[in-house]
PDB file of C-alpha atoms in Angstrom:
ATOM      1  CA  UNK A   1      18.497 125.074 281.608  1.00 56.00           C
ATOM      2  CA  UNK A   2      16.374 128.313 280.342  1.00 52.00           C
ATOM      3  CA  UNK A   3      19.888 129.676 279.097  1.00 55.00           C
ATOM      4  CA  UNK A   4      20.383 126.519 277.256  1.00 48.00           C
ATOM      5  CA  UNK A   5      16.976 126.545 275.556  1.00 49.00           C
ATOM      6  CA  UNK A   6      17.879 130.319 274.447  1.00 49.00           C
ATOM      7  CA  UNK A   7      20.772 129.107 272.959  1.00 50.00           C
ATOM      8  CA  UNK A   8      18.833 126.168 271.432  1.00 50.00           C
ATOM      9  CA  UNK A   9      16.342 128.475 269.827  1.00 51.00           C
ATOM     10  CA  UNK A  10      19.590 130.414 268.294  1.00 53.00           C
ATOM     11  CA  UNK A  11      20.862 127.646 267.018  1.00 51.00           C
ATOM     12  CA  UNK A  12      17.248 126.639 265.292  1.00 52.00           C
ATOM     13  CA  UNK A  13      17.175 130.080 263.954  1.00 48.00           C
ATOM     14  CA  UNK A  14      20.435 129.909 262.524  1.00 48.00           C
ATOM     15  CA  UNK A  15      19.919 126.765 261.067  1.00 49.00           C
ATOM     16  CA  UNK A  16      16.819 127.638 259.580  1.00 48.00           C
ATOM     17  CA  UNK A  17      18.144 130.983 258.232  1.00 47.00           C
ATOM     18  CA  UNK A  18      21.423 129.803 256.709  1.00 44.00           C
ATOM     19  CA  UNK A  19      21.779 130.780 252.873  1.00 42.00           C
ATOM     20  CA  UNK A  20      23.764 127.675 252.436  1.00 39.00           C
ATOM     21  CA  UNK A  21      21.074 124.829 252.967  1.00 40.00           C
ATOM     22  CA  UNK A  22      20.592 122.732 249.823  1.00 44.00           C
ATOM     23  CA  UNK A  23      17.744 120.490 249.060  1.00 50.00           C
ATOM     24  CA  UNK A  24      16.654 117.959 251.880  1.00 74.00           C
ATOM     25  CA  UNK A  25      19.883 118.583 253.546  1.00 91.00           C
ATOM     26  CA  UNK A  26      18.183 119.883 256.789  1.00 96.00           C
ATOM     27  CA  UNK A  27      14.630 119.810 258.101  1.00 97.00           C
ATOM     28  CA  UNK A  28      12.311 121.257 260.804  1.00 97.00           C
ATOM     29  CA  UNK A  29      10.175 118.394 262.995  1.00 97.00           C
ATOM     30  CA  UNK A  30       7.477 118.387 265.317  1.00 97.00           C
ATOM     31  CA  UNK A  31       5.642 116.094 267.061  1.00 96.00           C
ATOM     32  CA  UNK A  32       1.996 115.909 266.602  1.00 94.00           C
ATOM     33  CA  UNK A  33       1.101 113.717 269.628  1.00 90.00           C
ATOM     34  CA  UNK A  34       3.100 115.647 271.820  1.00 91.00           C
ATOM     35  CA  UNK A  35       1.407 118.949 270.597  1.00 92.00           C
ATOM     36  CA  UNK A  36      -1.899 117.473 271.313  1.00 88.00           C
ATOM     37  CA  UNK A  37      -1.041 117.175 275.054  1.00 86.00           C
ATOM     38  CA  UNK A  38       0.293 120.649 275.307  1.00 90.00           C
ATOM     39  CA  UNK A  39       4.038 119.965 274.810  1.00 93.00           C
ATOM     40  CA  UNK A  40       5.168 122.733 272.709  1.00 95.00           C
ATOM     41  CA  UNK A  41       8.085 121.551 270.539  1.00 97.00           C
ATOM     42  CA  UNK A  42      10.227 121.923 267.566  1.00 97.00           C
ATOM     43  CA  UNK A  43      13.381 120.045 266.436  1.00 98.00           C
ATOM     44  CA  UNK A  44      15.883 121.127 263.704  1.00 98.00           C
ATOM     45  CA  UNK A  45      18.153 118.878 262.177  1.00 97.00           C
ATOM     46  CA  UNK A  46      21.352 118.590 259.553  1.00 97.00           C
ATOM     47  CA  UNK A  47      22.783 116.152 257.240  1.00 97.00           C
ATOM     48  CA  UNK A  48      26.301 115.255 258.359  1.00 96.00           C
ATOM     49  CA  UNK A  49      27.067 112.427 255.964  1.00 94.00           C
ATOM     50  CA  UNK A  50      25.167 110.164 253.558  1.00 95.00           C
ATOM     51  CA  UNK A  51      23.287 108.305 256.453  1.00 96.00           C
ATOM     52  CA  UNK A  52      23.875 110.523 259.406  1.00 97.00           C
ATOM     53  CA  UNK A  53      21.898 113.601 260.670  1.00 98.00           C
ATOM     54  CA  UNK A  54      22.006 116.082 263.606  1.00 98.00           C
ATOM     55  CA  UNK A  55      19.358 117.118 265.465  1.00 98.00           C
ATOM     56  CA  UNK A  56      18.462 119.504 268.403  1.00 98.00           C
ATOM     57  CA  UNK A  57      15.038 119.545 269.978  1.00 97.00           C
ATOM     58  CA  UNK A  58      13.292 121.819 272.278  1.00 97.00           C
ATOM     59  CA  UNK A  59      10.127 121.117 274.434  1.00 96.00           C
ATOM     60  CA  UNK A  60       8.364 123.139 276.563  1.00 96.00           C
ATOM     61  CA  UNK A  61       5.048 122.810 278.448  1.00 94.00           C
ATOM     62  CA  UNK A  62       5.132 126.244 280.849  1.00 92.00           C
ATOM     63  CA  UNK A  63       1.511 125.812 281.905  1.00 88.00           C
ATOM     64  CA  UNK A  64      -1.017 122.927 283.450  1.00 82.00           C
ATOM     65  CA  UNK A  65      -2.923 121.269 280.863  1.00 78.00           C
ATOM     66  CA  UNK A  66      -4.380 118.454 282.596  1.00 80.00           C
ATOM     67  CA  UNK A  67      -5.620 115.343 280.607  1.00 83.00           C
ATOM     68  CA  UNK A  68      -6.862 112.117 281.524  1.00 89.00           C
ATOM     69  CA  UNK A  69      -4.080 109.501 281.711  1.00 88.00           C
ATOM     70  CA  UNK A  70      -3.318 105.919 282.870  1.00 90.00           C
ATOM     71  CA  UNK A  71      -2.752 107.184 286.345  1.00 91.00           C
ATOM     72  CA  UNK A  72      -3.507 103.691 287.906  1.00 89.00           C
ATOM     73  CA  UNK A  73      -0.395 102.328 285.541  1.00 88.00           C
ATOM     74  CA  UNK A  74       1.993 105.375 285.971  1.00 86.00           C
ATOM     75  CA  UNK A  75       1.458 105.231 289.944  1.00 87.00           C
ATOM     76  CA  UNK A  76       2.512 101.330 289.531  1.00 85.00           C
ATOM     77  CA  UNK A  77       5.393 101.997 287.165  1.00 80.00           C
ATOM     78  CA  UNK A  78       6.708 104.682 289.777  1.00 81.00           C
ATOM     79  CA  UNK A  79       6.351 102.146 292.848  1.00 78.00           C
ATOM     80  CA  UNK A  80       3.675 104.439 294.533  1.00 80.00           C
ATOM     81  CA  UNK A  81       1.109 101.623 294.183  1.00 82.00           C
ATOM     82  CA  UNK A  82       2.085  97.797 294.808  1.00 78.00           C
ATOM     83  CA  UNK A  83      -1.247  96.261 293.989  1.00 79.00           C
ATOM     84  CA  UNK A  84      -2.726  95.759 290.581  1.00 81.00           C
ATOM     85  CA  UNK A  85      -6.536  96.724 291.415  1.00 83.00           C
ATOM     86  CA  UNK A  86      -5.706 100.518 290.173  1.00 87.00           C
ATOM     87  CA  UNK A  87      -4.166  99.565 286.648  1.00 89.00           C
ATOM     88  CA  UNK A  88      -6.815 100.530 284.444  1.00 89.00           C
ATOM     89  CA  UNK A  89      -7.726 103.638 286.413  1.00 91.00           C
ATOM     90  CA  UNK A  90      -7.661 107.042 284.335  1.00 92.00           C
ATOM     91  CA  UNK A  91      -7.833 110.552 285.721  1.00 92.00           C
ATOM     92  CA  UNK A  92      -5.779 114.055 285.780  1.00 93.00           C
ATOM     93  CA  UNK A  93      -2.407 114.899 286.749  1.00 92.00           C
ATOM     94  CA  UNK A  94      -2.216 118.308 288.153  1.00 92.00           C
ATOM     95  CA  UNK A  95       1.345 119.046 287.632  1.00 92.00           C
ATOM     96  CA  UNK A  96       3.163 118.284 284.222  1.00 93.00           C
ATOM     97  CA  UNK A  97       5.033 121.561 283.488  1.00 95.00           C
ATOM     98  CA  UNK A  98       8.700 121.320 282.236  1.00 96.00           C
ATOM     99  CA  UNK A  99      11.153 122.816 280.012  1.00 97.00           C
ATOM    100  CA  UNK A 100      13.610 120.277 277.806  1.00 97.00           C
ATOM    101  CA  UNK A 101      16.555 120.532 275.563  1.00 97.00           C
ATOM    102  CA  UNK A 102      17.664 117.113 273.589  1.00 97.00           C
ATOM    103  CA  UNK A 103      20.645 117.187 270.954  1.00 97.00           C
ATOM    104  CA  UNK A 104      20.494 113.530 269.136  1.00 97.00           C
ATOM    105  CA  UNK A 105      22.392 111.910 266.323  1.00 98.00           C
ATOM    106  CA  UNK A 106      20.172 109.526 263.797  1.00 98.00           C
ATOM    107  CA  UNK A 107      21.646 106.865 261.502  1.00 98.00           C
ATOM    108  CA  UNK A 108      19.415 106.264 258.409  1.00 98.00           C
ATOM    109  CA  UNK A 109      19.047 102.676 256.961  1.00 97.00           C
ATOM    110  CA  UNK A 110      18.518 104.338 253.068  1.00 95.00           C
ATOM    111  CA  UNK A 111      20.260 107.622 253.421  1.00 95.00           C
ATOM    112  CA  UNK A 112      19.253 110.783 255.401  1.00 95.00           C
ATOM    113  CA  UNK A 113      15.694 111.626 255.348  1.00 95.00           C
ATOM    114  CA  UNK A 114      14.859 108.775 252.948  1.00 94.00           C
ATOM    115  CA  UNK A 115      11.846 106.399 253.643  1.00 95.00           C
ATOM    116  CA  UNK A 116      12.801 103.645 255.786  1.00 96.00           C
ATOM    117  CA  UNK A 117      13.935 102.738 259.182  1.00 98.00           C
ATOM    118  CA  UNK A 118      16.183 105.151 261.164  1.00 98.00           C
ATOM    119  CA  UNK A 119      18.034 104.662 264.675  1.00 98.00           C
ATOM    120  CA  UNK A 120      18.596 107.378 267.200  1.00 97.00           C
ATOM    121  CA  UNK A 121      20.838 108.383 270.140  1.00 97.00           C
ATOM    122  CA  UNK A 122      19.775 111.128 272.165  1.00 97.00           C
ATOM    123  CA  UNK A 123      20.774 113.039 275.435  1.00 97.00           C
ATOM    124  CA  UNK A 124      18.324 114.951 277.660  1.00 96.00           C
ATOM    125  CA  UNK A 125      18.256 117.738 280.102  1.00 96.00           C
ATOM    126  CA  UNK A 126      14.878 118.650 281.745  1.00 96.00           C
ATOM    127  CA  UNK A 127      13.750 121.111 284.644  1.00 97.00           C
ATOM    128  CA  UNK A 128      10.167 119.930 285.607  1.00 96.00           C
ATOM    129  CA  UNK A 129       7.137 120.034 288.401  1.00 95.00           C
ATOM    130  CA  UNK A 130       5.280 116.651 287.982  1.00 93.00           C
ATOM    131  CA  UNK A 131       2.601 115.092 290.319  1.00 92.00           C
ATOM    132  CA  UNK A 132      -0.740 115.505 291.905  1.00 92.00           C
ATOM    133  CA  UNK A 133      -3.620 113.334 291.412  1.00 91.00           C
ATOM    134  CA  UNK A 134      -6.808 111.878 293.188  1.00 89.00           C
ATOM    135  CA  UNK A 135      -4.906 109.804 295.478  1.00 89.00           C
ATOM    136  CA  UNK A 136      -2.343 111.757 296.664  1.00 90.00           C
ATOM    137  CA  UNK A 137      -1.454 115.828 296.165  1.00 91.00           C
ATOM    138  CA  UNK A 138       2.411 115.447 296.255  1.00 92.00           C
ATOM    139  CA  UNK A 139       4.491 116.541 293.477  1.00 94.00           C
ATOM    140  CA  UNK A 140       8.102 116.978 292.690  1.00 94.00           C
ATOM    141  CA  UNK A 141      10.219 119.645 291.446  1.00 95.00           C
ATOM    142  CA  UNK A 142      13.549 119.337 289.965  1.00 97.00           C
ATOM    143  CA  UNK A 143      15.757 118.513 287.224  1.00 97.00           C
ATOM    144  CA  UNK A 144      16.877 115.607 285.169  1.00 96.00           C
ATOM    145  CA  UNK A 145      19.291 114.242 282.644  1.00 97.00           C
ATOM    146  CA  UNK A 146      20.012 111.058 280.604  1.00 96.00           C
ATOM    147  CA  UNK A 147      20.418 109.699 277.577  1.00 96.00           C
ATOM    148  CA  UNK A 148      18.409 107.151 275.294  1.00 96.00           C
ATOM    149  CA  UNK A 149      17.972 104.787 272.244  1.00 97.00           C
ATOM    150  CA  UNK A 150      15.094 105.108 269.665  1.00 97.00           C
ATOM    151  CA  UNK A 151      13.894 103.275 266.414  1.00 97.00           C
ATOM    152  CA  UNK A 152      11.799 104.721 264.185  1.00 97.00           C
ATOM    153  CA  UNK A 153      10.209 104.906 260.200  1.00 98.00           C
ATOM    154  CA  UNK A 154       9.902 107.721 257.999  1.00 97.00           C
ATOM    155  CA  UNK A 155       8.056 107.681 254.764  1.00 96.00           C
ATOM    156  CA  UNK A 156       7.191 110.728 252.529  1.00 94.00           C
ATOM    157  CA  UNK A 157       4.002 112.854 251.887  1.00 95.00           C
ATOM    158  CA  UNK A 158       5.276 114.905 249.452  1.00 93.00           C
ATOM    159  CA  UNK A 159       8.681 116.594 247.877  1.00 90.00           C
ATOM    160  CA  UNK A 160       9.151 118.468 251.182  1.00 93.00           C
ATOM    161  CA  UNK A 161       6.743 116.769 253.877  1.00 96.00           C
ATOM    162  CA  UNK A 162       7.521 113.696 255.593  1.00 97.00           C
ATOM    163  CA  UNK A 163       5.725 111.722 258.275  1.00 97.00           C
ATOM    164  CA  UNK A 164       7.646 109.832 261.058  1.00 97.00           C
ATOM    165  CA  UNK A 165       7.019 107.356 263.786  1.00 97.00           C
ATOM    166  CA  UNK A 166       9.195 106.719 266.385  1.00 97.00           C
ATOM    167  CA  UNK A 167       9.496 105.148 270.115  1.00 95.00           C
ATOM    168  CA  UNK A 168      12.252 105.233 272.317  1.00 94.00           C
ATOM    169  CA  UNK A 169      13.781 103.886 275.849  1.00 94.00           C
ATOM    170  CA  UNK A 170      16.400 105.723 278.100  1.00 94.00           C
ATOM    171  CA  UNK A 171      17.807 105.933 281.531  1.00 95.00           C
ATOM    172  CA  UNK A 172      17.211 109.367 283.509  1.00 94.00           C
ATOM    173  CA  UNK A 173      18.285 110.559 286.434  1.00 96.00           C
ATOM    174  CA  UNK A 174      16.264 112.959 288.532  1.00 95.00           C
ATOM    175  CA  UNK A 175      17.241 115.384 291.411  1.00 97.00           C
ATOM    176  CA  UNK A 176      14.015 116.790 293.015  1.00 96.00           C
ATOM    177  CA  UNK A 177      12.383 117.924 296.005  1.00 95.00           C
ATOM    178  CA  UNK A 178       9.379 116.135 296.740  1.00 94.00           C
ATOM    179  CA  UNK A 179       6.636 118.720 297.955  1.00 95.00           C
ATOM    180  CA  UNK A 180       3.499 117.728 300.302  1.00 92.00           C
ATOM    181  CA  UNK A 181       0.637 119.247 298.127  1.00 84.00           C
ATOM    182  CA  UNK A 182      -1.342 119.900 301.787  1.00 84.00           C
ATOM    183  CA  UNK A 183       0.953 120.943 303.981  1.00 86.00           C
ATOM    184  CA  UNK A 184       3.992 122.293 301.858  1.00 84.00           C
ATOM    185  CA  UNK A 185       6.535 120.221 303.550  1.00 90.00           C
ATOM    186  CA  UNK A 186       9.446 119.354 301.304  1.00 94.00           C
ATOM    187  CA  UNK A 187      12.250 116.783 301.008  1.00 94.00           C
ATOM    188  CA  UNK A 188      14.877 115.666 298.602  1.00 96.00           C
ATOM    189  CA  UNK A 189      14.935 112.454 296.415  1.00 94.00           C
ATOM    190  CA  UNK A 190      16.948 111.255 293.790  1.00 94.00           C
ATOM    191  CA  UNK A 191      16.293 108.465 291.340  1.00 89.00           C
ATOM    192  CA  UNK A 192      17.538 106.881 288.324  1.00 92.00           C
ATOM    193  CA  UNK A 193      15.220 104.973 286.147  1.00 87.00           C
ATOM    194  CA  UNK A 194      14.833 103.181 282.755  1.00 86.00           C
ATOM    195  CA  UNK A 195      11.907 104.924 281.128  1.00 83.00           C
ATOM    196  CA  UNK A 196      10.099 105.141 277.802  1.00 81.00           C
ATOM    197  CA  UNK A 197      11.660 108.535 275.708  1.00 82.00           C
ATOM    198  CA  UNK A 198       8.746 110.374 276.014  1.00 75.00           C
ATOM    199  CA  UNK A 199      10.050 112.955 273.567  1.00 79.00           C
ATOM    200  CA  UNK A 200      10.594 110.095 271.057  1.00 87.00           C
ATOM    201  CA  UNK A 201       7.154 108.745 271.664  1.00 88.00           C
ATOM    202  CA  UNK A 202       4.727 109.657 268.584  1.00 90.00           C
ATOM    203  CA  UNK A 203       4.009 110.709 265.175  1.00 95.00           C
ATOM    204  CA  UNK A 204       5.853 113.549 263.920  1.00 96.00           C
ATOM    205  CA  UNK A 205       5.179 115.893 260.973  1.00 96.00           C
ATOM    206  CA  UNK A 206       8.639 116.964 258.995  1.00 97.00           C
ATOM    207  CA  UNK A 207       9.271 119.740 256.741  1.00 97.00           C
ATOM    208  CA  UNK A 208      12.763 118.997 254.473  1.00 94.00           C
ATOM    209  CA  UNK A 209      14.828 121.938 253.447  1.00 88.00           C
TER     210      UNK A 209
END
C-alpha cells in the first residue's frame, strides 16, 4: 500500500507538472472537512471527455488526532451495542490512523468542471488502525478494499477556484487483526460492510488548471 501511495504521489506530480495542460482540463482538490479532522488529502484529476474526468486521491492520517465523535452511533452501526441508549453519546477514538489511495471516474451533467451535478465511481484501498474508546480499549489493525458511488454538486468561486459538495456510499471488505488493548491478545476477523464513503463525504476546494 505504501508503494502504491508513492506511485500515486508521482502520478499527481506528473499531472501537475505536465506542460500540455490546457485551461480547465485538469484540477487539484482537497477535502476541507477531512483536513479539519487531521486527514491529509490531495486529489488530482484530468478531463478525458467532454463530460468525463479521471481522478486519483491520496489520503493519510499517520498520527493519532482524536476528536469528539458520535461513538454511540458508531458502535451501534458496527453492531458493538445492540441497545439504543448510547446513541446520543460523544467521545474520542484512540486510533484513527490510515493510508488510503482512491482512483475514480466522474460524470458531469453539464460538462467537465462546470457548475452543476456530477456522479462518481470509486475504488478504494487502505491500510488502517482503528478503535479504542471509553467503552472498550480494543482496536483493529489491517487493510480494506472496496468500491462506491457518489453524487455531488460543483459551483465556481472564481475563474480558477470551485467549491464542491459530495457524499457517497460503498461496499468495503476489511481483513484485520482485532487487538485487545489491555492484554495484547490478537485474533483475526474479516467483514464486508455497506458504509458511507468517508473520503467522499465533505466540502472540497478545487483549483482548476
